[in-house]
Coordinates of C-alpha atoms and ligand atoms in Angstrom, one line a residue:
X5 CA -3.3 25.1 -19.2
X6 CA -5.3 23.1 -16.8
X7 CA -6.7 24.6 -13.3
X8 CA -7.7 22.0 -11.1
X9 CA -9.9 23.6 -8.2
X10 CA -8.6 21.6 -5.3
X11 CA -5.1 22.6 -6.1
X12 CA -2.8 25.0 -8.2
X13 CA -1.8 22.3 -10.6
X14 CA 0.2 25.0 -12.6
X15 CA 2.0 26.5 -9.7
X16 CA 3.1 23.1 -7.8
X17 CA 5.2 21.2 -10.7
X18 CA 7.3 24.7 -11.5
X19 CA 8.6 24.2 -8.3
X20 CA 10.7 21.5 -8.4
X21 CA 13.8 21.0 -10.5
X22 CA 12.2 19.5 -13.5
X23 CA 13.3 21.5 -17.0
X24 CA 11.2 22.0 -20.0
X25 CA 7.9 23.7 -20.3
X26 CA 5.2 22.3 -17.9
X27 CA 2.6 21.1 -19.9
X28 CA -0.5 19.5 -17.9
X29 CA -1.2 17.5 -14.6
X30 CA -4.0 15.1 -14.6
X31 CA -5.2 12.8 -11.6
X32 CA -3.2 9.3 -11.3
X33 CA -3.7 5.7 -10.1
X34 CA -6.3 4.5 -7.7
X35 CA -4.7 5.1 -4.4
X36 CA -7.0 5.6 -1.2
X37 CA -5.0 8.4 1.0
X38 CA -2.6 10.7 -1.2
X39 CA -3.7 12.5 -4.5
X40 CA -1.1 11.8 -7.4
X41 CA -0.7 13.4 -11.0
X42 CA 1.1 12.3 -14.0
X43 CA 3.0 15.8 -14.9
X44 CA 3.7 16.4 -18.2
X45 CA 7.2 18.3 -19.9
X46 CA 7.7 19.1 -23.0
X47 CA 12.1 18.9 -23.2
X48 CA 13.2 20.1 -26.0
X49 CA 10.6 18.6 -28.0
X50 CA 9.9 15.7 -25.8
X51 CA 7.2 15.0 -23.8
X52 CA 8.1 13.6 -20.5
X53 CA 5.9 12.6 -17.6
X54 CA 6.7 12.9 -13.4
X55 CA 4.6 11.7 -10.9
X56 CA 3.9 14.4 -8.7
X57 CA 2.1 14.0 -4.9
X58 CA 0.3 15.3 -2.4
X59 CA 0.9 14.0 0.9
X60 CA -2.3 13.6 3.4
X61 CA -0.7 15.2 6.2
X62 CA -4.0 14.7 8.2
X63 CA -3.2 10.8 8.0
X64 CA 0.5 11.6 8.0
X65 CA 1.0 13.8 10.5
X66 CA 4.3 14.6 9.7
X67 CA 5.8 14.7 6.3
X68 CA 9.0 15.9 6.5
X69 CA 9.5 13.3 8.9
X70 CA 8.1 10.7 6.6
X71 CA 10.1 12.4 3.2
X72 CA 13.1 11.7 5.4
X73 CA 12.3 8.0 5.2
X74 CA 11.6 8.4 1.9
X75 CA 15.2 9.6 1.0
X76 CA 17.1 7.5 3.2
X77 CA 15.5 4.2 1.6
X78 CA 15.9 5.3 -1.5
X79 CA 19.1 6.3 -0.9
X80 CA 20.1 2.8 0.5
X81 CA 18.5 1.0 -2.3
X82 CA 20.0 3.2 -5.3
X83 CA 23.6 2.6 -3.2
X84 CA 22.6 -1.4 -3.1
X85 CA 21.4 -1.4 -6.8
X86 CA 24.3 0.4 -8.3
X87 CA 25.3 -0.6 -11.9
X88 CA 22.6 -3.6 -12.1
X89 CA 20.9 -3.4 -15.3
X90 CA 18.2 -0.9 -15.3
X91 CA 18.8 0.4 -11.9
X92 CA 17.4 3.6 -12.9
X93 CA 13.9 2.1 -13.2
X94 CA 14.5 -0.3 -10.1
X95 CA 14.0 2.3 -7.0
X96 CA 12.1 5.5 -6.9
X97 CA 14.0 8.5 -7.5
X98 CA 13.1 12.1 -6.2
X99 CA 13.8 14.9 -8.2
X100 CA 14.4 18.2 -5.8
X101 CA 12.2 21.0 -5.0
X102 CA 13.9 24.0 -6.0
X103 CA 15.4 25.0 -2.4
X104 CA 17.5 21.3 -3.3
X105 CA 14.9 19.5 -0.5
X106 CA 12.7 17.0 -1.3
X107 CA 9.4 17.9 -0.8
X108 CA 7.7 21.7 -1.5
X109 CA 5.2 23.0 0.9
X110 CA 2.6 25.2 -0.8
X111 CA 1.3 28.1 0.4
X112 CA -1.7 26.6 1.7
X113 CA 0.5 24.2 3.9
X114 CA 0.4 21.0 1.6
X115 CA 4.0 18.9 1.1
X116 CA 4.8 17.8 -2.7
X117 CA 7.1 15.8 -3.6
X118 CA 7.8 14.7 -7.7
X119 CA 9.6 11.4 -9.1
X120 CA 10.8 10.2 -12.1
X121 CA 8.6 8.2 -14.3
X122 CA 9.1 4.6 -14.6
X123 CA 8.5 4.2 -18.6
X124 CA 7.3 0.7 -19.4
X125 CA 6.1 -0.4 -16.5
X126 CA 2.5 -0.5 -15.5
X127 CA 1.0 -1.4 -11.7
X128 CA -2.4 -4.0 -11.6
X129 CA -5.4 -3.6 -9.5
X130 CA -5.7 -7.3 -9.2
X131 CA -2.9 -10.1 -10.2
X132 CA -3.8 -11.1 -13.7
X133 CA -2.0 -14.8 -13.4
X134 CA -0.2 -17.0 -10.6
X135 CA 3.3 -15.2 -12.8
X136 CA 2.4 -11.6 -12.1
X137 CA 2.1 -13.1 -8.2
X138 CA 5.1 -14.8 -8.2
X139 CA 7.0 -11.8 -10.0
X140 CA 4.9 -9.0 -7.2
X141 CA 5.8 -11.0 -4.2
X142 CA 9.7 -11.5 -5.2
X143 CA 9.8 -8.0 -5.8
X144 CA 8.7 -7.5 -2.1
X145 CA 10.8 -9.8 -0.8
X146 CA 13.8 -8.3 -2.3
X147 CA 12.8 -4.6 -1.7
X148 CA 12.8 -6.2 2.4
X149 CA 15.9 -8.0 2.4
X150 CA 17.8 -4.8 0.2
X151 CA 16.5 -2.9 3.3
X152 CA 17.8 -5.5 6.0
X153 CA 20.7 -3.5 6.5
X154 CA 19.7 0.2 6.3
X155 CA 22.0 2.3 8.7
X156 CA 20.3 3.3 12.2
X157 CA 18.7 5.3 13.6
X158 CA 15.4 3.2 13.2
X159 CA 13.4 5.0 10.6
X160 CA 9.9 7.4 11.6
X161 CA 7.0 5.6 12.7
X162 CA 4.7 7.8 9.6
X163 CA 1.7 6.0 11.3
X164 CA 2.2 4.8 15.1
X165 CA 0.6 1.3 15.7
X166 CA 0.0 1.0 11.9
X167 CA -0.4 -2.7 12.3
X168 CA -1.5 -2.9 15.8
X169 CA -4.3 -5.5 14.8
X170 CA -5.4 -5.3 18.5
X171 CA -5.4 -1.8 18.5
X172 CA -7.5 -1.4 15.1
X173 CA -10.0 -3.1 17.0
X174 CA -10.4 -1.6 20.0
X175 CA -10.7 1.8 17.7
X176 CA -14.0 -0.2 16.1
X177 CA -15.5 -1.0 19.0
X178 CA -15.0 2.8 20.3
X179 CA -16.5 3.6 17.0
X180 CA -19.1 1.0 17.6
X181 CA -20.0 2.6 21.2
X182 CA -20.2 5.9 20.0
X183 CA -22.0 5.4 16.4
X184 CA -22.0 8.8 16.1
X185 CA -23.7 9.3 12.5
X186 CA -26.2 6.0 13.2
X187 CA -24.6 4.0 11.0
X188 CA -23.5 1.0 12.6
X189 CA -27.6 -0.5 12.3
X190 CA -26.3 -0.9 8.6
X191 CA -23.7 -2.9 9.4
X192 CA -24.6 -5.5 11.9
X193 CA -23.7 -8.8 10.4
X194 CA -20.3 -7.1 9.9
X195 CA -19.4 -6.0 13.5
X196 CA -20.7 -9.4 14.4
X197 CA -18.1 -11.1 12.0
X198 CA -15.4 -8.8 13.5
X199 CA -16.4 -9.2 17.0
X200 CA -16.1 -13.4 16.2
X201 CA -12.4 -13.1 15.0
X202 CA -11.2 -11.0 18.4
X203 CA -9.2 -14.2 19.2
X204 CA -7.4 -13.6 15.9
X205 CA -6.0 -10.1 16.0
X206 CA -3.5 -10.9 18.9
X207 CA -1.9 -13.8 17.2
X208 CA 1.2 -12.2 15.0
X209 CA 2.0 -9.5 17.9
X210 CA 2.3 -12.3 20.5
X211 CA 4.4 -14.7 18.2
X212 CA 7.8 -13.2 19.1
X213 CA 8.3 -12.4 15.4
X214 CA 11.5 -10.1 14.8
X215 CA 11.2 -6.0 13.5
X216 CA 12.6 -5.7 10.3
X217 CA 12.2 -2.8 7.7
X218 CA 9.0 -2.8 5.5
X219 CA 7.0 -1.6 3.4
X220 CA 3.8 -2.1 5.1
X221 CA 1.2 -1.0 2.4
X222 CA 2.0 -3.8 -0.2
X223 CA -0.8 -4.0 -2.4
X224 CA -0.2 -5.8 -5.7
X225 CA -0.7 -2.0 -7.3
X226 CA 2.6 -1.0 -5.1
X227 CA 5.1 -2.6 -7.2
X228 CA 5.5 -1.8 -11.3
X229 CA 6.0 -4.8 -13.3
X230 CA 7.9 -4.3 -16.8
X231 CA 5.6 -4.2 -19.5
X232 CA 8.4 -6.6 -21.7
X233 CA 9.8 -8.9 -18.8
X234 CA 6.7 -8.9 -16.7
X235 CA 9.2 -8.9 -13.6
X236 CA 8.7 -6.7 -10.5
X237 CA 10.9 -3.8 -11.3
X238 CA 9.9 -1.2 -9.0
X239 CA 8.1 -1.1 -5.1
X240 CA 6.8 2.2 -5.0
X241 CA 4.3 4.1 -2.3
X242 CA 7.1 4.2 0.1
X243 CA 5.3 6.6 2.6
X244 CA 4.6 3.5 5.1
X245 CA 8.3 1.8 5.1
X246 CA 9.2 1.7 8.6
X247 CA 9.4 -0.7 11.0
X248 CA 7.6 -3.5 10.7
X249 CA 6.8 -7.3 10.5
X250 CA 7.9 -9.0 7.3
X251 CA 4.3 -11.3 7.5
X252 CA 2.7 -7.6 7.5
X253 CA 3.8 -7.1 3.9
X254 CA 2.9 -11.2 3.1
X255 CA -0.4 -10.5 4.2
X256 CA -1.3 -7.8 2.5
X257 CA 0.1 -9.5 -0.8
X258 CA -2.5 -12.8 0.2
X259 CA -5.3 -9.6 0.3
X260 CA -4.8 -8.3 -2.6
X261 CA -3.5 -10.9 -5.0
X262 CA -5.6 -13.9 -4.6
X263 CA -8.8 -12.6 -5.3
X264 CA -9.7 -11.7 -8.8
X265 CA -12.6 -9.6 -7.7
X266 CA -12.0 -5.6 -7.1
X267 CA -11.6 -4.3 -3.5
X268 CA -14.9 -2.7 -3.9
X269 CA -16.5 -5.2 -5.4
X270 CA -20.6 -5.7 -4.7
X271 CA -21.1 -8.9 -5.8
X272 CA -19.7 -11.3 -3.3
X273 CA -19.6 -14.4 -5.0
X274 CA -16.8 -12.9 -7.1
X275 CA -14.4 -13.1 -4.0
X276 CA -12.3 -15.7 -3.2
X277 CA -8.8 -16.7 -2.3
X278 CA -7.3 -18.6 -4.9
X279 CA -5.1 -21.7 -4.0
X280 CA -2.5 -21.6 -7.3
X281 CA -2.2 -17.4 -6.2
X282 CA -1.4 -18.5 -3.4
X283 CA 1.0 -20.8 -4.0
X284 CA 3.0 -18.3 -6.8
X285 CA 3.3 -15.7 -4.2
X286 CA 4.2 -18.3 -1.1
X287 CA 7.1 -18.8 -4.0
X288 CA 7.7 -15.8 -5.3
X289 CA 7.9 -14.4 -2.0
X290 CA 10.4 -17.0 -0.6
X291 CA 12.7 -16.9 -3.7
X292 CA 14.0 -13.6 -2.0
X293 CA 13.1 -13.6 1.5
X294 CA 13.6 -17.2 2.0
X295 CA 17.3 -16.9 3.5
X296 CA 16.3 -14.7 5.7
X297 CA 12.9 -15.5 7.1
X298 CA 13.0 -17.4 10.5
X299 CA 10.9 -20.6 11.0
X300 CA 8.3 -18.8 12.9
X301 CA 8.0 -16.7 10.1
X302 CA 7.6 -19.0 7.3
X303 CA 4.9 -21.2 9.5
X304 CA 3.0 -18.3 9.9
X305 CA 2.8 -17.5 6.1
X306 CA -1.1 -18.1 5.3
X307 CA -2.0 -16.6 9.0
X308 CA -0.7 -13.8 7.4
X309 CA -3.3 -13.7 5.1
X310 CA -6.0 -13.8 6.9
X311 CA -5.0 -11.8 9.4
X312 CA -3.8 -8.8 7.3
X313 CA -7.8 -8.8 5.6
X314 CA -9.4 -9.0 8.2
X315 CA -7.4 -6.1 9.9
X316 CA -8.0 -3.7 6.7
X317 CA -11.7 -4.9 6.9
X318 CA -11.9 -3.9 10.3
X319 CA -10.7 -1.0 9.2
X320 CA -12.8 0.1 6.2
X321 CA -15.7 -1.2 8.6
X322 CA -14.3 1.8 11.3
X323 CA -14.2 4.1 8.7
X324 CA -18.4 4.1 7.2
X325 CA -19.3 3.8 11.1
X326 CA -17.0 6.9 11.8
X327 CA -18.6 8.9 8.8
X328 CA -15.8 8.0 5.9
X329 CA -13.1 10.3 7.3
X330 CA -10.4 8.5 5.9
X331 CA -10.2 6.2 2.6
X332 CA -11.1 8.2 0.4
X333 CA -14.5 7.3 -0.9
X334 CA -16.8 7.9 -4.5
X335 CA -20.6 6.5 -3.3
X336 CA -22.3 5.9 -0.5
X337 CA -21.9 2.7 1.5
X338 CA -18.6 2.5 -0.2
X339 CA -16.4 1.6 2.8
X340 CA -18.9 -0.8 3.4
X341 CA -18.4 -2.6 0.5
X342 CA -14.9 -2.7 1.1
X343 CA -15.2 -4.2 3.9
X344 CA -17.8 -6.7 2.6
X345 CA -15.0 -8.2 0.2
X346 CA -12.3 -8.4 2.7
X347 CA -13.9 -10.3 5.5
X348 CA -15.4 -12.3 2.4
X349 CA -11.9 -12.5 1.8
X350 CA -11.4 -14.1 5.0
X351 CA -14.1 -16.5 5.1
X352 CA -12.4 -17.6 1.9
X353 CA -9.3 -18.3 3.7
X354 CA -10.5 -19.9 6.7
X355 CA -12.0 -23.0 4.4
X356 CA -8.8 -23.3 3.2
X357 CA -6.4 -22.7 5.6
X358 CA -5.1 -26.5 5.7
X359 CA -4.5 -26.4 1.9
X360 CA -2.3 -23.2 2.4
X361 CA -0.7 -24.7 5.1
X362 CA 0.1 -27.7 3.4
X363 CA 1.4 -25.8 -0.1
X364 CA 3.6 -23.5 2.7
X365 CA 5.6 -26.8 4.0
X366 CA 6.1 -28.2 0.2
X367 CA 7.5 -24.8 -1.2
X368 CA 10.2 -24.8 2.9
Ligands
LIG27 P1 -1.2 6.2 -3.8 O1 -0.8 6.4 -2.3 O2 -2.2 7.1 -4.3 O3 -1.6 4.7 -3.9 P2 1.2 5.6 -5.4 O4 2.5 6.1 -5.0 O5 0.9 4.1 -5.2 O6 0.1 6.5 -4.6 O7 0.9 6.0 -6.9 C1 -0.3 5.8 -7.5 C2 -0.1 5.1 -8.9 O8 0.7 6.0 -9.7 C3 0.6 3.8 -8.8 O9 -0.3 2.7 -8.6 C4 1.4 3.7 -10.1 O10 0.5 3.2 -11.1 C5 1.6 5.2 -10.4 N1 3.0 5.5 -10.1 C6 3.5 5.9 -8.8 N2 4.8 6.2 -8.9 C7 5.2 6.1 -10.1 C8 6.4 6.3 -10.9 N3 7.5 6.7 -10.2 N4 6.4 6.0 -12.2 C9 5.3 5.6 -12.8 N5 4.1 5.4 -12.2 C10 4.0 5.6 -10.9
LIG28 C1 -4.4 2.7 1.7 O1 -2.6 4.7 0.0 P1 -3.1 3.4 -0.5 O2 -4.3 3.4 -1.3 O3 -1.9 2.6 -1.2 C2 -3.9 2.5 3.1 C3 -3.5 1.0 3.3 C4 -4.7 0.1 3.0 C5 -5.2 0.4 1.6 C6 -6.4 -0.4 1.3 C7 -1.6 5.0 4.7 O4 -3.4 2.5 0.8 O5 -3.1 0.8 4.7 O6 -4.3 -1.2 3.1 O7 -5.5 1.8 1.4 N1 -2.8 3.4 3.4 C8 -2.8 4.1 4.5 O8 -6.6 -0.4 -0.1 O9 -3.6 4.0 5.4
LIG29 MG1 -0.4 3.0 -4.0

C-alpha cells in the first residue's frame, strides 16, 4: 500500500461507497487548483479505477456549497440524458461518501468527493486536429444548452466575480502597487502589455449579453473525447458551473484550442492562434449552441477569444507578482511563462481578428 505524505491516500477512498479491495491512488491529470487521483479496486477480480479529489477549499471557499452544484447539474443532465446511448459515460457521476453525501471531509478539514471512471475516453492538453476542436467545442455547447433549463434557485457563485475581467485587473494593478516580493522588475514588458489592453477588459460585461449556466473553466482538457468515436462524450471539472456568460466558455476554448504550443511553453514562437482551429470550434461550437445564442453573442465570438487569454494572462501575471499563491506551480518563473504564452496568444489574435471575423459571418 502506497502512503502519500500530503494526504492519507489509504484512509480517503475507504470512505466512500466504492466495493472491492482498495488497491492504490496515484496523482492524476494536469489540473492547476485541485489534486486528483486515479483510485484503484480490485472487484472480485477486477481492477477498477475512480477518480477521487481534493477540493482547494482556500480557492473554493466553500465546498459543500459548490458539491451542491455539483449534484444538481449532474442531476439535471443524467435526468436530460436518460436512455441515450452511453449515457452512463456522458455526465459525471458521484458515487456517495459513506454517510450517503457527496463529499467526505477528512479529519484534517479537506472535502473529497469520488466519480466513476470514464473507460475509453481520454482528455488532450492541446487540440490535436481542427476534428478534436470541432468535437470539444460541440460538447460544450451542448453541456450549456442541456443546462438552459436547470430548476432555480440560481446555482452558488463557487468563485464571486470569476470572470469579472475588470476586476482581474484592478487586482493586478493592486498587486503591481504593492510588489510585495520585488517581482514585478521581472515582468515589465508584461504589465506594460496588460496595462495597453485596459480598454479591452470592459467590452463583454458592458455588451448587455444574457446569464446563462456555464461551465466557466472550459479548457480543451475539460471535456473526454471517446477513444473509438473521437466525439466529446464527457465535460468534466464541474466545480466552476455557475452563472455565467456563454462567450466565457467560447473563449476559453479559442485559449486553449488554437494554439499547438503548451500553456507553459518557453519558446514563444511556438504560439499562435490557428485560423482552421478556429474555424472547427466557431462550428463545432454553433452546431449545439447555435439555436440558442443571440446575435450579440455570435458577433462577439472571436472577441471572445481574445478577451478570455488575455484575462487568464492577467491572471497568471497576478499570481508570480503576488508570490505564486494560487496555480499551482513546478519551477521558478513558471506563472510567468504562463502568462508569456497567453498574451502571446493574444497578440496572435489581434493580427487576425478580421479573418476570424470574417470565418464567424460565413459559419451564421
Ligand atoms: P483539475 O481541476 O485538476 O483539472 P479535473 O476534474 O479536470 O481536475 O480532472 C483532472 C483530469 O483527470 C482530467 O483532465 C481527466 O483526464 C481526468 N478525469 C477527471 N474526471 C474523470 C473521470 N470521471 N473519468 C476519467 N478521467 C477523469
Ligand atoms: C485553472 O483547475 P484547472 O487547472 O482546470 C483555473 C482556470 C484557469 C486554468 C488555467 C478555479 O483550471 O480558471 O483558466 O487553471 N481554475 C480556477 O489553466 O481558478
Ligand atoms: Mg481540469
Amino acid at each position: 500500500m502506497i502512503m502519500n505524505l500530503k494526504h492519507d491516500l489509504c484512509a480517503v477512498p475507504r470512505q466512500f461507497q466504492i466495493c472491492g479491495e482498495f488497491l492504490h491512488a496515484e496523482p492524476y491529470g494536469s489540473g492547476h487548483i485541485n489534486d486528483t487521483y486515479c483510485a484503484l479496486f480490485d472487484q472480485a477480480g477486477t481492477q477498477v479505477r475512480y477518480i477521487l479529489q481534493r477540493i482547494n477549499h482556500s480557492i473554493f471557499k466553500n465546498p459543500v456549497a459548490l458539491m451542491e452544484n455539483v449534484q444538481r447539474v449532474t442531476a439535471h443532465l443524467a435526468g436530460k440524458l436518460g436512455e441515450t446511448p452511453d449515457a452512463s459515460r456522458s455526465v459525471l457521476t458521484l458515487v456517495p461518501a459513506r454517510d450517503d453525501r457527496a463529499w467526505h471531509c477528512d479529519e484534517n478539514g479537506n472535502y473529497w468527493r469520488a466519480y466513476l471512471f470514464i473507460e475509453k475516453a481520454r482528455t488532450y492538453d492541446a487540440a490535436q486536429s481542427p476534428q478534436q476542436a470541432f468535437e470539444a467545442a460541440k460538447a460544450f455547447g451542448q453541456f450549456q444548452k442541456l443546462l438552459a433549463d436547470l430548476p432555480a434557485p440560481r446555482l452558488h457563485e463557487t468563485i464571486p466575480d470569476f470572470h469579472h475581467t475588470p476586476k482581474r485587473f484592478a487586482r493586478l494593478e493592486q498587486a503591481v502597487a504593492a510588489d510585495a516580493m520585488n517581482r514585478a522588475r521581472l515582468a515589465r514588458p508584461e504589465i506594460e502589455f496588460a496595462l495597453r489592453h485596459r480598454a479591452d477588459t470592459s467590452v463583454l460585461i458592458e455588451a448587455g449579453l444574457p446569464e446563462r449556466v456555464t461551465h466557466n473553466d472550459t479548457k480543451i482538457n475539460n471535456v473526454m473525447l471517446d477513444d473509438q468515436t473521437g466525439q466529446g462524450i464527457c465535460v468534466i471539472d464541474l466545480d466552476t458551473v455557475m452563472p455565467g456568460l456563454a462567450l466565457y466558455d467560447f473563449g476559453d476554448m479559442v485559449r486553449t484550442a488554437t494554439s499547438p504550443a503548451k500553456e507553459d511553453e518557453q519558446d514563444l514562437s511556438k504560439v499562435r492562434m490557428q485560423l482552421p482551429m478556429f474555424e472547427a470550434l466557431v462550428r463545432g461550437y454553433l452546431a449545439s449552441a447555435g439555436s440558442f445564442l443571440t446575435t450579440a453573442e455570435k458577433q462577439h465570438l472571436g472577441f471572445s477569444g481574445k478577451l478570455i487569454t488575455l484575462e487568464i494572462g492577467i491572471r497568471f501575471l497576478t499570481d508570480f507578482i503576488e508570490g505564486d499563491t494560487y496555480f499551482k506551480v513546478h519551477r521558478d518563473g513558471h506563472n510567468l511563462d504562463r502568462c508569456r504564452t497567453q498574451f502571446r496568444l493574444v497578440e496572435s489574435i489581434e493580427q487576425q481578428e478580421d479573418a476570424m471575423n470574417r470565418l464567424v459571418e460565413s459559419a451564421l
